[in-house]
Short mmCIF file of C-alpha atoms in Angstrom, two decimals:
data_model
loop_
_atom_site.label_atom_id
_atom_site.label_comp_id
_atom_site.label_asym_id
_atom_site.label_seq_id
_atom_site.Cartn_x
_atom_site.Cartn_y
_atom_site.Cartn_z
CA MET A 111 -8.44 27.19 35.82
CA LEU A 112 -9.20 26.01 33.21
CA THR A 113 -8.48 28.37 30.05
CA LEU A 114 -9.77 28.76 27.02
CA ARG A 115 -6.90 27.16 25.17
CA LYS A 116 -7.00 24.45 27.66
CA LEU A 117 -10.51 23.65 27.28
CA ALA A 118 -9.63 23.61 23.18
CA ALA A 119 -6.75 21.43 23.97
CA ILE A 120 -9.27 18.47 25.45
CA GLY A 121 -11.34 18.95 22.99
CA VAL A 122 -9.22 18.26 20.31
CA PHE A 123 -7.21 15.23 22.54
CA LEU A 124 -11.30 13.93 22.89
CA ALA A 125 -11.96 14.55 19.16
CA ALA A 126 -9.09 12.95 18.41
CA LEU A 127 -9.44 9.99 20.38
CA ALA A 128 -13.22 9.60 20.35
CA PRO A 129 -13.87 7.50 16.94
CA SER A 130 -10.98 4.64 17.59
CA ALA A 131 -12.35 4.15 21.21
CA TYR A 132 -15.60 3.55 20.05
CA LEU A 133 -14.46 1.50 17.20
CA ALA A 134 -12.09 0.02 19.75
CA TRP A 135 -15.10 -0.96 22.24
CA THR A 136 -17.53 -2.39 19.39
CA LEU A 137 -14.79 -4.58 18.29
CA ARG A 138 -12.98 -5.77 21.56
CA THR A 139 -13.85 -9.46 21.80
CA MET A 140 -11.34 -9.08 18.10
CA PRO A 141 -13.17 -11.03 15.50
CA HIS A 142 -10.86 -9.46 13.25
CA LEU A 143 -7.85 -11.35 14.82
CA GLY A 144 -5.93 -12.45 12.03
CA PHE A 145 -6.16 -9.51 9.90
CA TYR A 146 -3.00 -8.58 9.36
CA HIS A 147 -2.18 -12.42 10.13
CA ASP A 148 0.92 -11.04 11.85
CA ASP A 149 -1.01 -9.57 14.52
CA SER A 150 -2.14 -13.25 15.29
CA ILE A 151 1.44 -14.41 15.30
CA TYR A 152 2.32 -11.76 17.62
CA TRP A 153 -0.57 -13.38 20.12
CA VAL A 154 0.75 -16.83 19.93
CA SER A 155 4.51 -15.98 20.44
CA ALA A 156 2.79 -13.61 23.57
CA ARG A 157 1.63 -16.68 24.51
CA SER A 158 4.57 -19.07 24.12
CA LEU A 159 6.26 -16.53 26.37
CA ALA A 160 3.42 -16.46 29.30
CA THR A 161 3.08 -20.11 29.46
CA GLY A 162 6.82 -20.82 29.80
CA ASP A 163 7.60 -22.30 26.53
CA GLY A 164 10.28 -19.50 25.39
CA TYR A 165 9.77 -17.74 22.54
CA ARG A 166 8.47 -19.84 19.98
CA ILE A 167 5.19 -19.42 17.69
CA GLN A 168 2.99 -21.95 19.41
CA SER A 169 0.56 -22.74 16.14
CA LEU A 170 3.02 -24.12 13.82
CA PRO A 171 3.43 -27.51 13.94
CA GLY A 172 7.18 -28.29 15.44
CA GLN A 173 6.78 -24.85 17.36
CA PRO A 174 9.91 -23.29 16.41
CA TYR A 175 11.69 -20.65 18.11
CA GLN A 176 10.46 -16.65 16.64
CA THR A 177 13.32 -15.95 15.02
CA LYS A 178 11.23 -12.98 12.99
CA TYR A 179 9.94 -10.81 14.96
CA PRO A 180 12.17 -9.09 17.71
CA PRO A 181 10.91 -9.39 21.43
CA LEU A 182 9.49 -6.30 22.86
CA TYR A 183 5.53 -6.01 21.41
CA PRO A 184 5.14 -9.99 22.03
CA ALA A 185 6.50 -9.60 25.62
CA LEU A 186 4.40 -6.85 26.38
CA LEU A 187 1.41 -8.78 24.91
CA ALA A 188 2.48 -11.74 27.38
CA SER A 189 1.28 -9.58 30.42
CA ILE A 190 -1.66 -9.74 29.23
CA TRP A 191 -1.82 -13.59 28.73
CA LYS A 192 -0.33 -13.46 32.70
CA ILE A 193 -2.86 -11.56 33.78
CA ASN A 194 -5.33 -13.32 31.98
CA PRO A 195 -4.71 -16.75 30.39
CA ARG A 196 -7.94 -17.74 29.40
CA PHE A 197 -8.52 -17.38 25.37
CA PRO A 198 -11.04 -15.69 24.07
CA ALA A 199 -12.04 -14.40 27.27
CA ASN A 200 -8.94 -11.98 27.20
CA LEU A 201 -9.00 -10.10 23.67
CA PRO A 202 -11.05 -7.22 25.05
CA LEU A 203 -8.33 -6.60 27.43
CA ALA A 204 -5.76 -7.16 24.44
CA THR A 205 -7.80 -4.47 22.80
CA LEU A 206 -7.41 -2.14 25.53
CA PHE A 207 -3.70 -2.40 25.62
CA SER A 208 -3.53 -1.85 22.20
CA TRP A 209 -5.74 1.35 21.80
CA LEU A 210 -3.70 3.01 24.71
CA LEU A 211 -0.77 2.79 22.49
CA LEU A 212 -2.43 5.47 20.68
CA PRO A 213 -2.49 8.03 23.18
CA LEU A 214 1.42 7.66 23.04
CA PHE A 215 1.85 7.61 19.56
CA LEU A 216 -0.32 11.00 19.98
CA ALA A 217 1.62 12.77 22.70
CA ALA A 218 5.29 12.03 20.72
CA LEU A 219 3.72 13.81 17.56
CA TRP A 220 2.43 16.62 19.67
CA TRP A 221 5.76 16.74 21.04
CA LEU A 222 7.45 16.60 17.37
CA LEU A 223 5.46 19.25 15.79
CA ARG A 224 6.05 21.70 18.24
CA ASP A 225 9.70 21.31 18.10
CA TYR A 226 9.62 21.69 14.47
CA GLY A 227 8.08 24.64 14.81
CA PHE A 228 4.46 24.17 14.00
CA SER A 229 1.90 26.81 15.64
CA LEU A 230 -0.77 26.22 17.82
CA ARG A 231 -3.57 25.70 15.25
CA GLU A 232 -1.63 23.54 12.98
CA ARG A 233 -0.47 21.16 15.47
CA TYR A 234 -4.32 20.89 16.64
CA VAL A 235 -4.80 20.17 12.57
CA LEU A 236 -1.94 18.26 12.17
CA LEU A 237 -2.90 15.88 15.24
CA LEU A 238 -6.38 15.49 14.09
CA MET A 239 -5.78 14.06 11.09
CA ALA A 240 -2.96 11.86 11.94
CA SER A 241 -5.65 10.55 15.18
CA LEU A 242 -8.46 10.25 12.63
CA SER A 243 -6.55 8.35 9.68
CA PRO A 244 -8.36 5.40 9.20
CA VAL A 245 -5.01 3.47 9.14
CA THR A 246 -4.45 4.45 12.58
CA VAL A 247 -7.46 3.95 13.77
CA VAL A 248 -7.17 0.34 12.67
CA PHE A 249 -4.06 0.19 13.83
CA SER A 250 -5.65 1.54 17.86
CA PHE A 251 -7.51 -1.87 18.23
CA SER A 252 -5.31 -4.64 15.86
CA LEU A 253 -2.44 -6.03 17.99
CA MET A 254 -0.02 -4.82 15.83
CA PRO A 255 3.73 -3.03 17.04
CA GLU A 256 3.00 -0.09 14.46
CA LEU A 257 2.13 2.59 17.07
CA LEU A 258 4.65 1.47 20.16
CA PHE A 259 7.39 1.28 17.48
CA THR A 260 6.38 4.69 15.64
CA ALA A 261 6.25 6.20 18.92
CA LEU A 262 9.40 4.96 20.34
CA LEU A 263 11.22 6.09 16.63
CA LEU A 264 9.91 9.62 17.26
CA THR A 265 10.60 9.92 20.81
CA SER A 266 14.48 8.90 20.14
CA LEU A 267 14.62 11.19 17.42
CA ILE A 268 13.18 14.26 19.25
CA LEU A 269 15.72 13.61 21.83
CA ALA A 270 18.41 13.19 19.56
CA GLU A 271 17.80 16.17 17.50
CA ARG A 272 17.29 18.48 20.78
CA ALA A 273 20.97 16.96 21.35
CA ILE A 274 22.72 18.29 18.33
CA PRO A 275 23.22 22.27 19.71
CA PRO A 276 26.49 22.34 21.62
CA ASN A 277 25.52 23.30 24.93
CA ALA A 278 23.01 20.61 25.06
CA PRO A 279 23.73 17.35 27.75
CA GLN A 280 24.90 14.36 26.44
CA TRP A 281 22.58 12.31 28.60
CA LEU A 282 19.83 13.19 25.88
CA ALA A 283 22.08 11.42 23.22
CA LEU A 284 22.31 8.25 25.36
CA VAL A 285 18.26 8.49 26.53
CA ALA A 286 17.54 8.61 22.59
CA GLY A 287 19.61 5.34 21.86
CA ILE A 288 17.43 3.63 24.54
CA CYS A 289 14.66 4.24 22.87
CA ALA A 290 16.39 3.65 19.49
CA ALA A 291 17.50 0.15 21.12
CA LEU A 292 13.64 -0.30 22.07
CA ALA A 293 12.51 0.65 18.69
CA TYR A 294 14.22 -1.76 17.57
CA LEU A 295 12.76 -4.47 19.75
CA ALA A 296 9.44 -3.56 18.50
CA LYS A 297 10.52 -3.58 14.73
CA SER A 298 13.38 -4.41 13.37
CA ILE A 299 13.42 -1.68 10.75
CA ALA A 300 14.82 0.69 12.89
CA ALA A 301 17.85 -0.75 12.20
CA PRO A 302 19.44 1.97 9.83
CA LEU A 303 19.27 4.02 13.21
CA LEU A 304 22.44 2.69 14.57
CA LEU A 305 23.94 4.52 11.75
CA THR A 306 21.88 7.88 10.88
CA VAL A 307 22.03 9.49 14.18
CA PRO A 308 25.76 9.45 14.40
CA LEU A 309 26.14 10.43 11.28
CA ALA A 310 23.94 13.48 11.98
CA PHE A 311 25.89 13.96 15.47
CA ALA A 312 28.95 13.42 13.40
CA LEU A 313 27.89 15.99 10.73
CA HIS A 314 28.34 18.56 13.67
CA LYS A 315 31.39 17.19 14.97
CA HIS A 316 29.81 15.69 17.89
CA TYR A 317 31.64 12.47 18.46
CA ARG A 318 30.90 11.96 21.99
CA LYS A 319 27.29 11.95 21.75
CA ALA A 320 27.51 9.78 18.33
CA GLY A 321 29.54 7.11 21.03
CA LEU A 322 27.15 7.75 23.12
CA PHE A 323 24.08 6.79 21.08
CA PHE A 324 25.59 3.43 19.08
CA ALA A 325 26.63 2.25 23.14
CA ALA A 326 23.13 2.46 24.00
CA MET A 327 21.92 1.06 20.75
CA LEU A 328 23.87 -1.60 19.86
CA PRO A 329 23.38 -3.71 22.71
CA ALA A 330 19.85 -4.75 21.52
CA VAL A 331 20.72 -5.08 17.86
CA VAL A 332 23.81 -7.37 18.83
CA GLY A 333 21.67 -9.06 21.26
CA TRP A 334 18.60 -9.42 18.50
CA GLN A 335 20.95 -11.10 15.95
CA TRP A 336 22.86 -13.28 18.43
CA TRP A 337 19.16 -14.96 19.44
CA THR A 338 18.47 -15.14 16.03
CA ALA A 339 21.59 -17.35 14.93
CA ARG A 340 21.52 -19.45 18.12
CA HIS A 341 18.23 -20.29 17.36
CA LEU A 342 17.09 -19.93 13.45
CA THR A 343 15.57 -23.08 11.65
CA HIS A 344 18.32 -23.83 9.21
CA SER A 345 15.98 -24.96 6.51
CA TRP A 346 15.30 -23.42 3.31
CA ASP A 347 12.03 -24.79 2.55
CA LEU A 348 8.82 -22.22 1.91
CA VAL A 349 7.24 -22.62 5.20
CA THR A 350 10.46 -22.35 7.65
CA LEU A 351 11.30 -18.88 5.05
CA TYR A 352 8.29 -17.22 5.35
CA TYR A 353 7.99 -17.79 9.02
CA THR A 354 11.12 -17.32 11.01
CA ASN A 355 13.56 -15.99 8.48
CA TYR A 356 13.49 -12.96 7.18
CA VAL A 357 16.81 -12.96 5.35
CA GLY A 358 16.14 -15.82 3.73
CA PHE A 359 12.95 -14.71 2.83
CA GLN A 360 14.58 -12.07 0.98
CA ILE A 361 17.32 -13.84 -0.68
CA TYR A 362 14.28 -16.83 -2.15
CA ASN A 363 12.64 -13.76 -3.43
CA VAL A 364 14.69 -11.43 -4.58
CA PRO A 365 17.69 -12.24 -6.30
CA LEU A 366 19.92 -9.45 -7.41
CA ARG A 367 19.10 -9.97 -11.26
CA ASP A 368 15.63 -8.72 -10.07
CA LEU A 369 16.61 -6.17 -7.55
CA PRO A 370 16.01 -3.43 -10.59
CA LEU A 371 12.60 -4.96 -10.90
CA VAL A 372 11.76 -4.85 -7.24
CA ILE A 373 13.14 -1.14 -6.82
CA TRP A 374 10.79 0.20 -9.67
CA TYR A 375 8.09 -1.49 -8.03
CA ASN A 376 8.40 -0.92 -4.73
CA LEU A 377 9.20 2.89 -5.20
CA ASP A 378 5.33 3.05 -7.08
CA GLY A 379 4.22 1.00 -3.84
CA PHE A 380 5.94 3.18 -1.78
CA LEU A 381 4.25 6.54 -3.43
CA GLN A 382 1.12 4.80 -3.32
CA GLY A 383 1.09 3.64 0.77
CA ALA A 384 2.49 7.76 1.41
CA GLY A 385 -0.29 8.71 -0.21
CA LYS A 386 -3.28 6.54 0.91
CA LEU A 387 -1.82 7.34 4.22
CA LEU A 388 -2.25 10.85 3.41
CA ILE A 389 -5.30 10.55 1.84
CA PHE A 390 -7.44 7.68 2.46
CA ASP A 391 -7.81 5.29 -0.01
CA LEU A 392 -11.28 4.87 -1.43
CA PRO A 393 -12.34 2.00 -3.98
CA TYR A 394 -12.29 4.33 -6.20
CA GLY A 395 -9.35 6.24 -5.32
CA SER A 396 -6.91 7.84 -8.11
CA LYS A 397 -3.33 6.28 -8.11
CA HIS A 398 -2.10 9.13 -9.88
CA LEU A 399 -3.98 11.57 -7.04
CA GLU A 400 -1.74 9.45 -4.39
CA ARG A 401 1.23 9.57 -5.78
CA LEU A 402 1.10 13.02 -6.27
CA VAL A 403 0.23 13.87 -2.98
CA ALA A 404 3.07 11.85 -1.70
CA ILE A 405 5.79 13.37 -3.92
CA ALA A 406 4.33 17.01 -2.78
CA ALA A 407 4.46 15.19 0.61
CA ILE A 408 8.14 14.38 -0.22
CA ALA A 409 9.08 17.92 -1.54
CA GLY A 410 7.46 19.24 1.49
CA CYS A 411 10.43 16.77 3.93
CA VAL A 412 12.89 18.28 1.85
CA ARG A 413 12.01 22.22 2.09
CA LEU A 414 11.19 21.57 5.67
CA SER A 415 14.68 19.73 6.49
CA MET A 416 16.21 22.46 4.54
CA ARG A 417 14.68 25.30 6.37
CA LYS A 418 14.79 23.73 9.97
CA ARG A 419 18.28 22.13 9.91
CA ALA A 420 16.65 18.48 11.43
CA LEU A 421 18.28 15.95 9.86
CA GLN A 422 17.48 13.28 12.40
CA TYR A 423 14.22 12.11 11.10
CA PRO A 424 15.20 12.93 7.10
CA LEU A 425 17.97 10.48 7.35
CA ALA A 426 16.28 8.35 9.36
CA ALA A 427 13.77 7.89 6.93
CA LEU A 428 16.11 7.48 3.81
CA GLY A 429 17.76 4.56 5.79
CA MET A 430 14.26 2.96 6.32
CA SER A 431 13.15 4.32 2.89
CA ALA A 432 16.44 2.27 1.19
CA ILE A 433 15.29 -0.88 2.93
CA LEU A 434 11.49 -0.40 1.87
CA LEU A 435 12.85 -0.29 -1.90
CA VAL A 436 15.00 -3.58 -2.03
CA TRP A 437 12.29 -5.36 0.18
CA HIS A 438 10.09 -8.49 -1.09
CA PHE A 439 6.70 -7.20 0.22
CA PRO A 440 5.64 -3.75 -1.87
CA PRO A 441 5.58 -1.04 1.24
CA ASP A 442 1.89 -0.03 1.56
CA GLN A 443 0.42 1.92 4.23
CA ARG A 444 1.46 -0.53 7.02
CA PHE A 445 5.06 -0.48 5.87
CA VAL A 446 5.34 3.03 5.97
CA PHE A 447 3.45 4.07 8.41
CA PRO A 448 6.35 4.99 10.84
CA LEU A 449 7.40 7.94 8.26
CA TYR A 450 3.78 9.01 8.29
CA PRO A 451 4.59 12.00 10.83
CA LEU A 452 7.51 13.37 8.69
CA LEU A 453 5.57 12.95 5.66
CA LEU A 454 2.06 14.99 7.29
CA MET A 455 4.51 17.56 8.17
CA GLY A 456 5.76 17.77 4.86
CA LEU A 457 2.58 17.86 3.20
CA ALA A 458 1.61 20.86 5.57
CA THR A 459 4.53 22.79 4.60
CA GLU A 460 4.02 22.38 1.17
CA VAL A 461 0.67 23.52 1.33
CA ARG A 462 1.78 26.00 3.48
CA ASN A 463 4.38 27.32 0.58
CA ILE A 464 1.82 27.13 -2.10
CA CYS A 465 -0.52 29.13 -0.37
CA GLY A 466 1.84 31.95 0.05
CA ALA A 467 2.87 31.63 -3.53
CA LEU A 468 -0.79 32.05 -4.38
CA ARG A 469 -1.16 35.23 -1.83
CA GLN A 470 1.57 36.69 -3.73
CA ALA A 471 0.12 36.40 -6.79
CA TRP A 472 -3.03 37.50 -5.79
CA ALA A 473 -1.51 40.92 -4.46
CA LYS A 474 -0.65 41.51 -8.23
CA PRO A 475 -2.94 43.53 -10.34
CA ALA A 476 -2.55 41.84 -13.31
CA TRP A 477 -6.47 39.99 -13.73
CA ALA A 478 -4.44 37.00 -15.39
CA ASP A 479 -2.83 36.30 -12.20
CA ARG A 480 -6.00 36.46 -9.93
CA ILE A 481 -7.79 34.34 -11.91
CA ALA A 482 -5.29 31.79 -12.13
CA VAL A 483 -5.08 32.02 -8.06
CA ALA A 484 -8.40 31.72 -7.82
CA GLY A 485 -8.93 28.33 -9.95
CA PHE A 486 -5.71 26.78 -8.24
CA GLY A 487 -6.96 28.22 -5.07
CA THR A 488 -10.50 26.74 -5.68
CA LEU A 489 -8.59 23.30 -7.02
CA LEU A 490 -6.62 23.39 -3.56
CA ALA A 491 -9.92 23.23 -1.48
CA GLY A 492 -11.54 20.90 -3.30
CA LEU A 493 -8.62 18.34 -2.76
CA ALA A 494 -8.83 19.66 1.35
CA ALA A 495 -12.41 18.35 0.84
CA PHE A 496 -12.02 15.45 -0.90
CA ALA A 497 -9.29 14.13 1.76
CA VAL A 498 -11.80 15.04 4.39
CA PHE A 499 -14.43 13.68 3.11
CA CYS A 500 -12.74 10.43 2.37
CA THR A 501 -11.69 10.11 6.13
CA VAL A 502 -15.21 10.86 7.32
CA PHE A 503 -16.54 8.29 4.98
CA GLY A 504 -13.66 6.21 6.35
CA LEU A 505 -14.35 6.33 9.42
CA THR A 506 -18.42 6.20 9.59
CA HIS A 507 -18.87 3.31 6.47
CA VAL A 508 -15.54 1.79 4.99
CA ILE A 509 -13.75 0.76 8.58
CA PRO A 510 -17.18 -0.47 9.90
CA ASP A 511 -18.45 -2.41 6.85
CA LEU A 512 -14.83 -3.91 6.27
CA PHE A 513 -14.59 -5.50 9.99
CA ALA A 514 -18.30 -5.91 10.15
CA SER A 515 -17.29 -8.56 7.30
CA TYR A 516 -14.35 -9.70 9.32
CA ARG A 517 -17.24 -10.85 12.24
CA THR A 518 -19.29 -12.55 9.74
CA ASP A 519 -16.43 -14.46 8.10
CA PHE A 520 -15.30 -15.54 11.74
CA GLU A 521 -18.60 -16.38 12.81
CA ALA A 522 -18.49 -18.80 9.56
CA ARG A 523 -15.60 -20.30 10.40
CA GLU A 524 -16.15 -20.65 14.29
CA GLN A 525 -18.74 -23.72 13.58
CA ALA A 526 -16.09 -25.24 11.83
CA TYR A 527 -13.60 -24.49 14.45
CA GLN A 528 -15.79 -26.37 16.90
CA TRP A 529 -16.80 -29.41 14.60
CA ILE A 530 -12.65 -29.48 14.72
CA ASP A 531 -12.44 -29.68 18.10
CA ARG A 532 -14.71 -32.09 18.44
CA ASN A 533 -13.73 -34.59 15.56
CA VAL A 534 -10.16 -34.70 14.81
CA PRO A 535 -7.94 -35.90 16.65
CA PRO A 536 -5.82 -34.29 19.37
CA ASN A 537 -2.36 -34.25 17.80
CA ALA A 538 -3.34 -34.33 14.39
CA ASN A 539 -1.92 -30.77 12.21
CA VAL A 540 -4.39 -28.46 10.11
CA TYR A 541 -3.40 -26.33 7.28
CA ALA A 542 -5.50 -23.34 7.85
CA TYR A 543 -5.00 -19.93 6.35
CA GLN A 544 -5.60 -18.53 9.43
CA ASP A 545 -3.55 -20.93 10.95
CA PRO A 546 -2.72 -19.10 14.84
CA VAL A 547 -6.27 -18.45 15.52
CA MET A 548 -7.09 -22.27 14.42
CA PHE A 549 -4.64 -23.35 16.95
CA LEU A 550 -6.41 -20.87 19.78
CA TYR A 551 -9.35 -21.63 19.13
CA THR A 552 -8.96 -25.86 18.71
CA GLY A 553 -5.67 -26.14 20.21
CA HIS A 554 -4.39 -28.03 16.75
CA ARG A 555 -0.94 -26.61 15.28
CA ALA A 556 -1.38 -25.45 11.43
CA CYS A 557 0.27 -23.41 8.85
CA ARG A 558 -0.88 -21.97 5.31
CA LEU A 559 1.07 -22.47 2.40
CA PRO A 560 2.99 -18.90 1.87
CA ILE A 561 2.39 -16.98 -1.57
CA PRO A 562 6.18 -16.45 -3.05
CA PRO A 563 6.08 -12.09 -3.53
CA LYS A 564 8.71 -12.99 -6.23
CA PHE A 565 4.96 -14.66 -8.54
CA LEU A 566 3.40 -10.79 -8.07
CA TYR A 567 6.47 -9.15 -9.04
CA HIS A 568 6.67 -10.70 -11.82
CA SER A 569 2.68 -11.40 -12.66
CA ASP A 570 3.43 -15.22 -12.75
CA ASP A 571 -0.65 -15.76 -12.42
CA ALA A 572 1.09 -19.61 -13.91
CA GLY A 573 2.91 -20.25 -11.16
CA ILE A 574 0.65 -18.88 -8.59
CA ASP A 575 -2.24 -21.62 -10.19
CA LYS A 576 0.81 -24.33 -9.64
CA LEU A 577 1.70 -23.44 -6.84
CA MET A 578 -2.16 -23.15 -5.26
CA GLY A 579 -2.70 -26.92 -7.10
CA SER A 580 -0.01 -28.99 -5.18
CA MET A 581 -1.49 -28.14 -2.13
CA ALA A 582 -1.80 -32.62 -1.95
CA ASP A 583 1.62 -32.47 -1.64
CA PHE A 584 2.31 -29.47 0.19
CA ALA A 585 -0.22 -31.18 3.11
CA HIS A 586 1.64 -34.50 2.97
CA GLY A 587 5.21 -33.15 3.05
CA TYR A 588 4.28 -30.79 6.00
CA GLN A 589 1.50 -33.41 7.80
CA LEU A 590 -1.13 -31.77 7.39
CA GLN A 591 -3.58 -34.45 7.87
CA TYR A 592 -6.86 -32.13 7.76
CA LEU A 593 -7.67 -28.93 6.19
CA LEU A 594 -9.89 -25.93 6.61
CA LEU A 595 -10.40 -23.78 3.60
CA THR A 596 -12.49 -20.89 3.60
CA PRO A 597 -14.21 -18.73 0.32
CA ASP A 598 -12.05 -15.76 1.56
CA ASP A 599 -9.04 -17.61 1.52
CA TYR A 600 -6.09 -15.71 -0.28
CA TYR A 601 -7.74 -13.20 -0.99
CA ARG A 602 -6.05 -10.27 1.10
CA ASP A 603 -2.89 -11.90 -0.66
CA LEU A 604 -4.26 -12.74 -4.09
CA ASP A 605 -7.51 -11.23 -4.70
CA ALA A 606 -8.81 -13.82 -6.99
CA LYS A 607 -5.39 -15.07 -8.42
CA GLY A 608 -4.74 -18.84 -7.48
CA THR A 609 -8.63 -19.94 -6.65
CA HIS A 610 -8.55 -21.71 -9.98
CA GLY A 611 -5.08 -23.78 -8.82
CA LEU A 612 -6.89 -24.49 -5.65
CA THR A 613 -10.70 -25.49 -6.59
CA VAL A 614 -8.82 -28.26 -8.78
CA ALA A 615 -6.68 -29.71 -6.02
CA MET A 616 -9.04 -30.24 -3.68
CA GLN A 617 -11.67 -31.95 -6.00
CA SER A 618 -9.33 -34.15 -6.77
CA HIS A 619 -8.79 -37.71 -4.82
CA ALA A 620 -6.58 -36.64 -2.22
CA PHE A 621 -8.90 -34.91 -0.20
CA GLN A 622 -12.12 -36.02 1.48
CA LYS A 623 -14.86 -33.75 2.80
CA LEU A 624 -15.84 -34.07 6.18
CA PHE A 625 -18.07 -31.15 7.14
CA VAL A 626 -19.34 -28.22 5.31
CA SER A 627 -21.17 -24.86 6.69
CA ASN A 628 -21.67 -21.62 4.98
CA GLY A 629 -19.31 -21.86 2.24
CA VAL A 630 -16.89 -23.09 5.15
CA ALA A 631 -15.20 -26.85 4.48
CA VAL A 632 -12.93 -29.14 6.46
CA TYR A 633 -11.11 -31.93 3.94
CA GLN A 634 -9.12 -34.66 5.15
CA ARG A 635 -6.22 -36.26 3.30
CA SER A 636 -7.07 -39.48 1.76
CA GLY A 637 -5.46 -42.71 2.77
CA LEU A 638 -5.13 -42.00 6.67
#
């Protein structure tokens, strides 16, 4: 029998899934493939597994082994290539697979909220906030492992926390370790769990459980590191480092002397990324507001951890955050997303604490106290209303308009893909900013010119212009006989930076323009 409580739960669940389901359906042909660039790399790596070529980046010249991204997510995507090997006809099935990861993430989040003692009403609100976050919604129709990884991460940490009581069965620690191993094979940022979870067990003197978790997770870490060591391309050129070598690209971009600069830059990026997750960033969003919201959420995380004495997630978050602070890229919403559930709980805890303080102040007879409470309460209500507005506006305007523009951009590139397919020799390699997408639609192997993040940390616009101006040498060095350029190349990475150097390079005698349509141009290197 359906009770009112069950009907409410069903209603919340449907409301949580409706916007993402609608957008996934309208974008099921995935015109935005390549939005993250990594999504298209995952997709071609999955194709390589499905076609029996091994775990390689099929789209790159030379087809190097995939030694950057662990294999779990591409292995799951490979099943779609097996079911339907025809591209792009298999993209709707890939979209469905991606969307089905959202309910898994929400189930793990519900489980986490319940274990942390949030009331039923609070769980409903926080679940809706997480599911309606435009960032979550975009992940639900993109070929990215964030939802899968975060669901596995939460499951591992929930089980590990439940294994803490002395009378808890030891198999919980073992299963938590298996889930952590799967999380690591989805994204290597889970590596700190190998130390933080056993540490939490050791603090409670549960050494056997610490050993069981460690033993369950260790084979995945050792196995992936063994694979990368065996198959890593031992070349330190920019393209090889960018596509295949996390550690090498880190050393290339973050020498020890730059570490303080990178940490400072990334700390601000971390706060802004967390703030943008909690209150969706609009074009006119305030960096100061994002930082303030993030700091409040972190303070709430500390308060919640001290009250619940639940250390597994906070310790894991500290470990992952330490990596993000020294990493060679500022941590935006995507990188901070695995910490989103903890930050969401922290923000809710801090808001609850502030509301409690306001109620106590209101109970005082002094009018000055009540006026201050009314003012602060109005400010808090205004912030909540602004957060709701940002989410609604993001779901109804920002996200649809953004991906409509990606559809338009793809349609412009599609004509160039068709021209290349008809006119370019089959064995010719091509420069393309969306290189895996180029390969999927034309069969031509391609690569892009990576922009080292060290230029961004140092605000080295001249260095960026010089790098982009070296396109002729880059194309010659990597045997790229043709080049595909679009008006939007590098805007995601550089905004307008570097376009001057690239424009000057393409106007030189080193290139001959062969095709132009809707601003998309195909060039051939001169002298071929």
